[in-house]
Coordinates of C-alpha atoms in Angstrom, one line a residue:
M6 CA -21.9 5.8 -10.9
Q7 CA -19.1 2.8 -12.4
Q8 CA -16.0 6.6 -12.4
S9 CA -17.3 6.5 -8.9
G10 CA -16.7 2.5 -8.2
D11 CA -13.9 2.6 -10.1
E12 CA -12.8 5.0 -7.3
A13 CA -13.0 3.6 -4.9
F14 CA -10.8 0.9 -6.1
N15 CA -8.2 2.6 -7.3
Q16 CA -8.0 4.5 -4.3
A17 CA -7.9 1.0 -2.5
L18 CA -5.3 -0.5 -4.8
T19 CA -3.5 2.3 -3.6
I20 CA -3.5 1.9 -0.1
A21 CA -3.4 -2.1 -0.2
F22 CA 0.3 -0.5 -2.6
D23 CA 1.2 1.9 0.2
N24 CA 0.4 -0.5 3.0
R25 CA 3.0 -3.5 1.2
L26 CA 5.4 -1.0 0.5
G27 CA 5.1 0.3 4.3
Y28 CA 5.5 -2.9 4.7
A29 CA 8.2 -4.7 3.0
A30 CA 10.5 -1.3 4.2
W31 CA 9.4 -1.6 7.7
K32 CA 11.2 -5.6 7.5
A33 CA 14.5 -4.1 5.8
N34 CA 14.6 -1.5 8.8
G35 CA 14.9 -4.1 11.0
R36 CA 16.5 -6.4 8.7
F37 CA 19.7 -3.3 8.3
F38 CA 19.6 -1.3 11.0
R39 CA 19.2 -3.4 14.2

């Protein structure tokens, strides 16, 4: 149970990190290539 909970937490953390990274890249693209 705890292992599955840690897995879900790690997945959520990874998704949040990817979203932040993607948002930063999208913002950088708009700033530099518009």
